[in-house]
Amino acid sequence: MGKGRSVRLYLAEGSATGILTAEIINWTGHALAGPRTRLEVALKREEMFRTGVYLLYGDSLEGDLPSVYVGEGDSIAARIRIHAQDDEKDYWDRFVAITSKDLNLTKAHVRYLESRLIVLLREAKKCSLQNKTEPVFERLPEADISDMETFLEEIQLLLPVIGIDFLRRPQMAVAQQSKESSSQTVTFFLTNANKGISARAVEAEGEFIVLTGSTGSLNVSPSFHERIRLVREQALESGRAVRTDDHNFRLVEDLAFSSPSAAAVFLFGTSRNGRTDWLVSGSSETYSTFKERQL
C-alpha cells in the first residue's frame, strides 16, 4: 500500500461550480481550475500571471473523446486570453493552470513540462489532442530534468482529484500492484462462450482494471448504460480496444473502471451485476463473496 498524501482544495468563489485551487501538501506546485464562464474572474488572479503550463479542454464536436490543448507561457493569463479570442479553439469549456508557489518554474522548465504532457496524453489515448505540433524540448540540465519529472508525477496525481482524467493510465496501477507479493494479488475472471467474452481483471489503487487481451461483445441492448457505452466507444476510437470481428472486441491496453459492475456492463453491452459475474481465478467464488470475506 502506498503512502497517504494530503490534498488541499479551496473553492475560491464559495461554489462547487466556480474557480477552485488545488495543492498537494509539501509540493511547490499549484493548480487553478474552473469553467470558461468564469474565465474573466480567473484571469485577474495573481497565479495566472506566473510562468506555468495549462490545459484547455471540453467535449469534442467530432467523435467521443474530449478535446484537449496543452500550452505554456511566462504569463498564463496572457496566453489563455489569446486562446479565448481564437474561434478555432472554441471547443474548450474548462481550463486548468499549473504554476509554482515559489516561482521557481522558468520558461525552460514549462517548455519541458508542455512537451512531456503532450507525450503522456498521446500515450494515454483518452482525449483528442488539439496541439498541431508536438514540441520536443530536452535542453535542460540533468538535475532540472529530474526535478521536472518529479513535478510531473505530482501533476498526474493531482489532476484526477479535480476531475481531469486524461493522463491516467491503469497500467501504472497494475505495475505497482505487481510489485507486491503474489499472495496479495487476486485476479478475477469472467467468461461467456456464447457471447465470446473472456476477461481477466485486478483491483489496484481503488479501481477495477480489466487487463489487456480481454475480449467483450459488441452487441448492445436498450439497458446498456450511456456512460459505459461512451467509454466503450472512446476505447475503440482511441485504439485501446480493437474489433476482432463483427461481434467482438479485444482490449490492447488495460482499462480501468470504478466497479466490477461497470466493467461487466462494458464487456456485455447490457445491464449486469459484476459482483456476481466476476469470479476469483482458480475458483468458483464470486467477487461479492470474496469481498465479504475481507470484511
mmCIF file of C-alpha atoms in Angstrom:
data_model
loop_
_atom_site.group_PDB
_atom_site.id
_atom_site.type_symbol
_atom_site.label_atom_id
_atom_site.label_comp_id
_atom_site.label_asym_id
_atom_site.label_seq_id
_atom_site.Cartn_x
_atom_site.Cartn_y
_atom_site.Cartn_z
ATOM 1 C CA MET A 1 0.000 0.000 0.000
ATOM 2 C CA GLY A 2 1.341 3.431 -0.969
ATOM 3 C CA LYS A 3 1.851 6.273 1.450
ATOM 4 C CA GLY A 4 -1.087 8.589 2.034
ATOM 5 C CA ARG A 5 -0.999 12.130 0.660
ATOM 6 C CA SER A 6 -2.907 15.259 1.642
ATOM 7 C CA VAL A 7 -4.548 17.439 -0.997
ATOM 8 C CA ARG A 8 -5.891 20.886 -0.183
ATOM 9 C CA LEU A 9 -8.861 22.106 -2.253
ATOM 10 C CA TYR A 10 -10.128 25.656 -1.980
ATOM 11 C CA LEU A 11 -13.379 26.876 -3.535
ATOM 12 C CA ALA A 12 -12.253 30.390 -4.388
ATOM 13 C CA GLU A 13 -15.792 31.623 -5.034
ATOM 14 C CA GLY A 14 -17.530 29.535 -2.396
ATOM 15 C CA SER A 15 -19.185 27.438 -5.095
ATOM 16 C CA ALA A 16 -18.516 23.893 -6.308
ATOM 17 C CA THR A 17 -19.065 25.046 -9.890
ATOM 18 C CA GLY A 18 -16.739 28.052 -9.765
ATOM 19 C CA ILE A 19 -12.992 28.510 -9.583
ATOM 20 C CA LEU A 20 -11.016 26.185 -7.340
ATOM 21 C CA THR A 21 -7.386 25.833 -6.387
ATOM 22 C CA ALA A 22 -5.634 22.582 -5.517
ATOM 23 C CA GLU A 23 -2.332 21.828 -3.834
ATOM 24 C CA ILE A 24 -0.564 18.741 -2.546
ATOM 25 C CA ILE A 25 0.924 19.298 0.888
ATOM 26 C CA ASN A 26 4.727 19.670 0.720
ATOM 27 C CA TRP A 27 4.655 20.172 -3.059
ATOM 28 C CA THR A 28 5.637 23.506 -4.599
ATOM 29 C CA GLY A 29 3.046 23.209 -7.359
ATOM 30 C CA HIS A 30 -0.303 24.979 -7.502
ATOM 31 C CA ALA A 31 -3.316 24.277 -9.754
ATOM 32 C CA LEU A 32 -6.149 26.659 -10.540
ATOM 33 C CA ALA A 33 -9.133 25.252 -12.428
ATOM 34 C CA GLY A 34 -12.533 26.480 -13.469
ATOM 35 C CA PRO A 35 -15.173 26.763 -16.173
ATOM 36 C CA ARG A 36 -14.671 29.059 -19.145
ATOM 37 C CA THR A 37 -17.714 31.019 -17.993
ATOM 38 C CA ARG A 38 -15.605 32.265 -15.047
ATOM 39 C CA LEU A 39 -12.504 32.983 -17.122
ATOM 40 C CA GLU A 40 -12.758 36.762 -16.692
ATOM 41 C CA VAL A 41 -12.521 36.274 -12.910
ATOM 42 C CA ALA A 42 -9.692 33.728 -13.114
ATOM 43 C CA LEU A 43 -7.577 35.963 -15.360
ATOM 44 C CA LYS A 44 -7.433 38.595 -12.625
ATOM 45 C CA ARG A 45 -5.924 36.221 -10.076
ATOM 46 C CA GLU A 46 -2.239 36.556 -9.228
ATOM 47 C CA GLU A 47 -1.468 32.892 -10.023
ATOM 48 C CA MET A 48 -2.460 33.357 -13.655
ATOM 49 C CA PHE A 49 0.369 35.852 -14.226
ATOM 50 C CA ARG A 50 3.015 33.291 -13.269
ATOM 51 C CA THR A 51 5.075 31.072 -15.565
ATOM 52 C CA GLY A 52 3.426 27.678 -15.993
ATOM 53 C CA VAL A 53 1.563 25.171 -18.128
ATOM 54 C CA TYR A 54 -2.147 24.913 -18.783
ATOM 55 C CA LEU A 55 -4.796 22.643 -20.276
ATOM 56 C CA LEU A 56 -7.874 23.781 -22.182
ATOM 57 C CA TYR A 57 -10.469 21.051 -22.581
ATOM 58 C CA GLY A 58 -14.072 20.285 -23.449
ATOM 59 C CA ASP A 59 -16.395 17.895 -25.229
ATOM 60 C CA SER A 60 -15.342 17.086 -28.768
ATOM 61 C CA LEU A 61 -17.517 18.187 -31.660
ATOM 62 C CA GLU A 62 -16.268 15.175 -33.618
ATOM 63 C CA GLY A 63 -16.099 11.710 -32.064
ATOM 64 C CA ASP A 64 -16.474 10.761 -28.425
ATOM 65 C CA LEU A 65 -13.077 11.677 -26.987
ATOM 66 C CA PRO A 66 -12.813 15.037 -25.188
ATOM 67 C CA SER A 67 -10.685 17.681 -26.887
ATOM 68 C CA VAL A 68 -7.587 18.899 -25.019
ATOM 69 C CA TYR A 69 -4.996 21.557 -25.761
ATOM 70 C CA VAL A 70 -1.715 21.910 -23.821
ATOM 71 C CA GLY A 71 0.132 25.208 -23.602
ATOM 72 C CA GLU A 72 2.786 27.082 -21.654
ATOM 73 C CA GLY A 73 3.741 30.676 -21.073
ATOM 74 C CA ASP A 74 5.592 33.230 -18.989
ATOM 75 C CA SER A 75 2.145 34.642 -18.208
ATOM 76 C CA ILE A 76 -0.601 32.048 -18.393
ATOM 77 C CA ALA A 77 -3.236 34.784 -18.338
ATOM 78 C CA ALA A 78 -1.844 36.372 -21.500
ATOM 79 C CA ARG A 79 -1.760 33.057 -23.338
ATOM 80 C CA ILE A 80 -5.278 31.963 -22.356
ATOM 81 C CA ARG A 81 -6.667 35.398 -23.204
ATOM 82 C CA ILE A 82 -5.404 34.877 -26.771
ATOM 83 C CA HIS A 83 -6.996 31.430 -26.953
ATOM 84 C CA ALA A 84 -10.308 32.823 -25.726
ATOM 85 C CA GLN A 85 -10.392 35.115 -28.753
ATOM 86 C CA ASP A 86 -9.491 32.334 -31.205
ATOM 87 C CA ASP A 87 -12.579 30.918 -32.922
ATOM 88 C CA GLU A 88 -10.608 27.811 -33.930
ATOM 89 C CA LYS A 89 -10.249 26.921 -30.240
ATOM 90 C CA ASP A 90 -13.916 27.246 -29.384
ATOM 91 C CA TYR A 91 -14.163 23.594 -28.258
ATOM 92 C CA TRP A 92 -12.925 24.165 -24.695
ATOM 93 C CA ASP A 93 -15.225 24.978 -21.811
ATOM 94 C CA ARG A 94 -12.864 24.357 -18.886
ATOM 95 C CA PHE A 95 -9.253 25.139 -18.062
ATOM 96 C CA VAL A 96 -6.574 24.325 -15.513
ATOM 97 C CA ALA A 97 -3.379 26.303 -14.937
ATOM 98 C CA ILE A 98 -0.406 24.749 -13.149
ATOM 99 C CA THR A 99 2.242 27.006 -11.648
ATOM 100 C CA SER A 100 4.730 27.021 -8.779
ATOM 101 C CA LYS A 101 4.104 28.624 -5.406
ATOM 102 C CA ASP A 102 7.773 29.511 -5.001
ATOM 103 C CA LEU A 103 8.018 30.981 -8.537
ATOM 104 C CA ASN A 104 10.902 28.656 -9.390
ATOM 105 C CA LEU A 105 9.486 27.479 -12.730
ATOM 106 C CA THR A 106 11.376 29.011 -15.647
ATOM 107 C CA LYS A 107 10.482 29.241 -19.325
ATOM 108 C CA ALA A 108 12.725 26.244 -19.995
ATOM 109 C CA HIS A 109 11.005 24.242 -17.260
ATOM 110 C CA VAL A 110 7.499 24.833 -18.580
ATOM 111 C CA ARG A 111 8.526 24.127 -22.165
ATOM 112 C CA TYR A 112 9.820 20.772 -20.936
ATOM 113 C CA LEU A 113 6.598 20.121 -18.989
ATOM 114 C CA GLU A 114 4.470 21.036 -22.013
ATOM 115 C CA SER A 115 6.420 18.594 -24.184
ATOM 116 C CA ARG A 116 6.111 15.783 -21.649
ATOM 117 C CA LEU A 117 2.391 16.396 -21.059
ATOM 118 C CA ILE A 118 1.717 16.127 -24.790
ATOM 119 C CA VAL A 119 3.606 12.824 -24.921
ATOM 120 C CA LEU A 120 1.720 11.463 -21.910
ATOM 121 C CA LEU A 121 -1.650 12.500 -23.341
ATOM 122 C CA ARG A 122 -0.876 10.754 -26.631
ATOM 123 C CA GLU A 123 0.188 7.617 -24.797
ATOM 124 C CA ALA A 124 -2.906 7.604 -22.564
ATOM 125 C CA LYS A 125 -5.207 7.801 -25.633
ATOM 126 C CA LYS A 126 -8.045 9.260 -23.562
ATOM 127 C CA CYS A 127 -8.508 12.535 -25.425
ATOM 128 C CA SER A 128 -8.332 14.171 -28.827
ATOM 129 C CA LEU A 129 -5.188 16.281 -28.609
ATOM 130 C CA GLN A 130 -5.627 19.630 -30.358
ATOM 131 C CA ASN A 131 -1.968 20.675 -30.454
ATOM 132 C CA LYS A 132 -0.915 20.958 -34.088
ATOM 133 C CA THR A 133 2.740 20.384 -33.240
ATOM 134 C CA GLU A 134 4.487 18.137 -30.737
ATOM 135 C CA PRO A 135 7.406 20.175 -29.401
ATOM 136 C CA VAL A 136 10.400 18.238 -28.134
ATOM 137 C CA PHE A 137 12.326 20.154 -25.508
ATOM 138 C CA GLU A 138 15.145 18.426 -23.660
ATOM 139 C CA ARG A 139 17.663 21.252 -23.299
ATOM 140 C CA LEU A 140 17.708 21.126 -19.530
ATOM 141 C CA PRO A 141 20.489 20.106 -17.137
ATOM 142 C CA GLU A 142 20.161 16.576 -15.838
ATOM 143 C CA ALA A 143 19.243 17.789 -12.349
ATOM 144 C CA ASP A 144 16.477 20.025 -13.747
ATOM 145 C CA ILE A 145 15.038 17.178 -15.811
ATOM 146 C CA SER A 146 14.900 15.050 -12.656
ATOM 147 C CA ASP A 147 13.119 17.858 -10.805
ATOM 148 C CA MET A 148 10.592 18.343 -13.621
ATOM 149 C CA GLU A 149 9.844 14.623 -13.823
ATOM 150 C CA THR A 150 9.074 14.688 -10.094
ATOM 151 C CA PHE A 151 6.913 17.789 -10.631
ATOM 152 C CA LEU A 152 5.130 15.956 -13.448
ATOM 153 C CA GLU A 153 4.399 12.966 -11.217
ATOM 154 C CA GLU A 154 2.662 15.281 -8.778
ATOM 155 C CA ILE A 155 0.616 16.812 -11.604
ATOM 156 C CA GLN A 156 -0.507 13.321 -12.611
ATOM 157 C CA LEU A 157 -1.513 12.625 -9.010
ATOM 158 C CA LEU A 158 -3.389 15.901 -8.538
ATOM 159 C CA LEU A 159 -5.362 16.309 -11.764
ATOM 160 C CA PRO A 160 -7.684 13.291 -11.287
ATOM 161 C CA VAL A 161 -8.614 14.678 -7.858
ATOM 162 C CA ILE A 162 -10.138 17.715 -9.581
ATOM 163 C CA GLY A 163 -11.825 15.639 -12.281
ATOM 164 C CA ILE A 164 -9.190 15.693 -15.025
ATOM 165 C CA ASP A 165 -8.580 12.098 -16.035
ATOM 166 C CA PHE A 166 -6.809 12.426 -19.383
ATOM 167 C CA LEU A 167 -3.342 11.480 -18.118
ATOM 168 C CA ARG A 168 -4.181 8.430 -16.042
ATOM 169 C CA ARG A 169 -3.087 5.051 -17.345
ATOM 170 C CA PRO A 170 -4.241 1.964 -15.442
ATOM 171 C CA GLN A 171 -1.054 0.112 -16.389
ATOM 172 C CA MET A 172 0.724 2.244 -13.796
ATOM 173 C CA ALA A 173 -1.529 0.872 -11.074
ATOM 174 C CA VAL A 174 -1.134 -2.716 -12.244
ATOM 175 C CA ALA A 175 2.639 -2.342 -12.398
ATOM 176 C CA GLN A 176 2.652 -1.071 -8.846
ATOM 177 C CA GLN A 177 0.466 -3.913 -7.644
ATOM 178 C CA SER A 178 2.654 -6.492 -9.374
ATOM 179 C CA LYS A 179 5.494 -5.452 -7.075
ATOM 180 C CA GLU A 180 3.563 -6.799 -4.126
ATOM 181 C CA SER A 181 3.752 -10.479 -3.232
ATOM 182 C CA SER A 182 1.675 -12.862 -5.338
ATOM 183 C CA SER A 183 -0.275 -13.901 -2.235
ATOM 184 C CA GLN A 184 -1.670 -10.367 -2.067
ATOM 185 C CA THR A 185 -2.578 -10.155 -5.756
ATOM 186 C CA VAL A 186 -6.001 -11.543 -6.640
ATOM 187 C CA THR A 187 -7.078 -11.947 -10.257
ATOM 188 C CA PHE A 188 -10.719 -12.176 -11.288
ATOM 189 C CA PHE A 189 -12.124 -13.722 -14.452
ATOM 190 C CA LEU A 190 -15.353 -13.529 -16.410
ATOM 191 C CA THR A 191 -16.343 -15.759 -19.326
ATOM 192 C CA ASN A 192 -19.329 -16.296 -21.581
ATOM 193 C CA ALA A 193 -18.573 -18.598 -24.505
ATOM 194 C CA ASN A 194 -21.828 -17.848 -26.313
ATOM 195 C CA LYS A 195 -21.004 -14.137 -26.466
ATOM 196 C CA GLY A 196 -17.260 -14.556 -26.996
ATOM 197 C CA ILE A 197 -16.447 -12.881 -23.677
ATOM 198 C CA SER A 198 -13.284 -13.846 -21.838
ATOM 199 C CA ALA A 199 -11.751 -11.329 -19.452
ATOM 200 C CA ARG A 200 -9.315 -11.012 -16.560
ATOM 201 C CA ALA A 201 -9.142 -8.180 -14.057
ATOM 202 C CA VAL A 202 -7.426 -6.990 -10.898
ATOM 203 C CA GLU A 203 -8.103 -4.317 -8.306
ATOM 204 C CA ALA A 204 -5.488 -1.611 -7.856
ATOM 205 C CA GLU A 205 -5.491 1.877 -6.367
ATOM 206 C CA GLY A 206 -9.248 1.832 -5.861
ATOM 207 C CA GLU A 207 -10.048 0.838 -9.448
ATOM 208 C CA PHE A 208 -11.231 -2.360 -11.106
ATOM 209 C CA ILE A 209 -8.862 -2.883 -14.037
ATOM 210 C CA VAL A 210 -9.737 -5.140 -16.970
ATOM 211 C CA LEU A 211 -6.473 -6.456 -18.385
ATOM 212 C CA THR A 212 -5.018 -6.366 -21.875
ATOM 213 C CA GLY A 213 -6.198 -9.262 -24.049
ATOM 214 C CA SER A 214 -9.665 -9.441 -22.512
ATOM 215 C CA THR A 215 -12.475 -9.819 -25.041
ATOM 216 C CA GLY A 216 -16.002 -8.434 -24.962
ATOM 217 C CA SER A 217 -19.185 -8.451 -27.016
ATOM 218 C CA LEU A 218 -20.032 -5.652 -29.456
ATOM 219 C CA ASN A 219 -23.724 -6.375 -29.034
ATOM 220 C CA VAL A 220 -25.760 -3.787 -27.151
ATOM 221 C CA SER A 221 -29.173 -3.758 -25.522
ATOM 222 C CA PRO A 222 -31.513 -0.921 -24.514
ATOM 223 C CA SER A 223 -30.247 -1.291 -20.935
ATOM 224 C CA PHE A 224 -26.639 -0.528 -21.961
ATOM 225 C CA HIS A 225 -25.711 2.374 -19.671
ATOM 226 C CA GLU A 226 -24.981 5.556 -21.651
ATOM 227 C CA ARG A 227 -21.843 6.395 -19.692
ATOM 228 C CA ILE A 228 -20.350 2.938 -20.206
ATOM 229 C CA ARG A 229 -21.379 2.993 -23.866
ATOM 230 C CA LEU A 230 -19.348 6.186 -24.218
ATOM 231 C CA VAL A 231 -16.353 4.555 -22.524
ATOM 232 C CA ARG A 232 -16.521 1.659 -24.994
ATOM 233 C CA GLU A 233 -16.792 3.978 -27.993
ATOM 234 C CA GLN A 234 -13.859 6.031 -26.725
ATOM 235 C CA ALA A 235 -11.764 2.885 -26.246
ATOM 236 C CA LEU A 236 -12.497 1.736 -29.791
ATOM 237 C CA GLU A 237 -11.924 5.198 -31.248
ATOM 238 C CA SER A 238 -8.601 5.684 -29.472
ATOM 239 C CA GLY A 239 -7.271 2.218 -30.296
ATOM 240 C CA ARG A 240 -7.232 0.936 -26.711
ATOM 241 C CA ALA A 241 -9.693 -1.706 -27.938
ATOM 242 C CA VAL A 242 -9.982 -3.226 -31.429
ATOM 243 C CA ARG A 243 -12.727 -5.108 -33.220
ATOM 244 C CA THR A 244 -11.818 -8.750 -33.809
ATOM 245 C CA ASP A 245 -14.902 -9.441 -35.957
ATOM 246 C CA ASP A 246 -18.480 -8.224 -36.329
ATOM 247 C CA HIS A 247 -19.406 -9.438 -32.865
ATOM 248 C CA ASN A 248 -16.456 -8.961 -30.526
ATOM 249 C CA PHE A 249 -13.619 -6.677 -29.490
ATOM 250 C CA ARG A 250 -10.326 -7.145 -27.647
ATOM 251 C CA LEU A 251 -8.510 -4.790 -25.278
ATOM 252 C CA VAL A 252 -4.995 -3.900 -26.372
ATOM 253 C CA GLU A 253 -4.423 -1.871 -23.185
ATOM 254 C CA ASP A 254 -5.572 -2.226 -19.598
ATOM 255 C CA LEU A 255 -8.808 -0.336 -18.940
ATOM 256 C CA ALA A 256 -9.857 0.976 -15.516
ATOM 257 C CA PHE A 257 -13.421 1.088 -14.170
ATOM 258 C CA SER A 258 -14.994 2.350 -10.978
ATOM 259 C CA SER A 259 -16.537 -1.032 -10.122
ATOM 260 C CA PRO A 260 -16.767 -4.661 -11.282
ATOM 261 C CA SER A 261 -20.329 -3.993 -12.464
ATOM 262 C CA ALA A 262 -19.191 -1.156 -14.710
ATOM 263 C CA ALA A 263 -16.554 -3.484 -16.181
ATOM 264 C CA ALA A 264 -19.122 -6.234 -16.770
ATOM 265 C CA VAL A 265 -21.540 -3.821 -18.453
ATOM 266 C CA PHE A 266 -18.689 -2.669 -20.699
ATOM 267 C CA LEU A 267 -17.975 -6.251 -21.776
ATOM 268 C CA PHE A 268 -21.588 -7.422 -22.203
ATOM 269 C CA GLY A 269 -23.215 -4.280 -23.579
ATOM 270 C CA THR A 270 -26.140 -4.692 -21.250
ATOM 271 C CA SER A 271 -27.061 -4.298 -17.588
ATOM 272 C CA ARG A 272 -25.054 -6.682 -15.374
ATOM 273 C CA ASN A 273 -24.233 -7.368 -11.725
ATOM 274 C CA GLY A 274 -20.464 -7.545 -11.792
ATOM 275 C CA ARG A 275 -20.258 -8.594 -8.170
ATOM 276 C CA THR A 276 -21.659 -11.984 -9.169
ATOM 277 C CA ASP A 277 -20.365 -12.097 -12.766
ATOM 278 C CA TRP A 278 -16.697 -11.905 -11.805
ATOM 279 C CA LEU A 279 -15.138 -14.946 -10.150
ATOM 280 C CA VAL A 280 -11.862 -15.355 -8.288
ATOM 281 C CA SER A 281 -9.359 -17.043 -10.614
ATOM 282 C CA GLY A 282 -8.946 -20.732 -9.898
ATOM 283 C CA SER A 283 -12.234 -20.996 -8.012
ATOM 284 C CA SER A 284 -15.993 -20.558 -8.333
ATOM 285 C CA GLU A 285 -16.085 -17.878 -5.642
ATOM 286 C CA THR A 286 -17.791 -14.673 -6.759
ATOM 287 C CA TYR A 287 -16.305 -11.242 -6.334
ATOM 288 C CA SER A 288 -19.096 -10.450 -3.863
ATOM 289 C CA THR A 289 -18.331 -13.437 -1.648
ATOM 290 C CA PHE A 290 -14.603 -12.742 -1.825
ATOM 291 C CA LYS A 291 -15.087 -9.132 -0.679
ATOM 292 C CA GLU A 292 -17.427 -10.184 2.130
ATOM 293 C CA ARG A 293 -14.682 -12.437 3.491
ATOM 294 C CA GLN A 294 -12.373 -9.418 3.648
ATOM 295 C CA LEU A 295 -14.705 -7.528 5.998
#
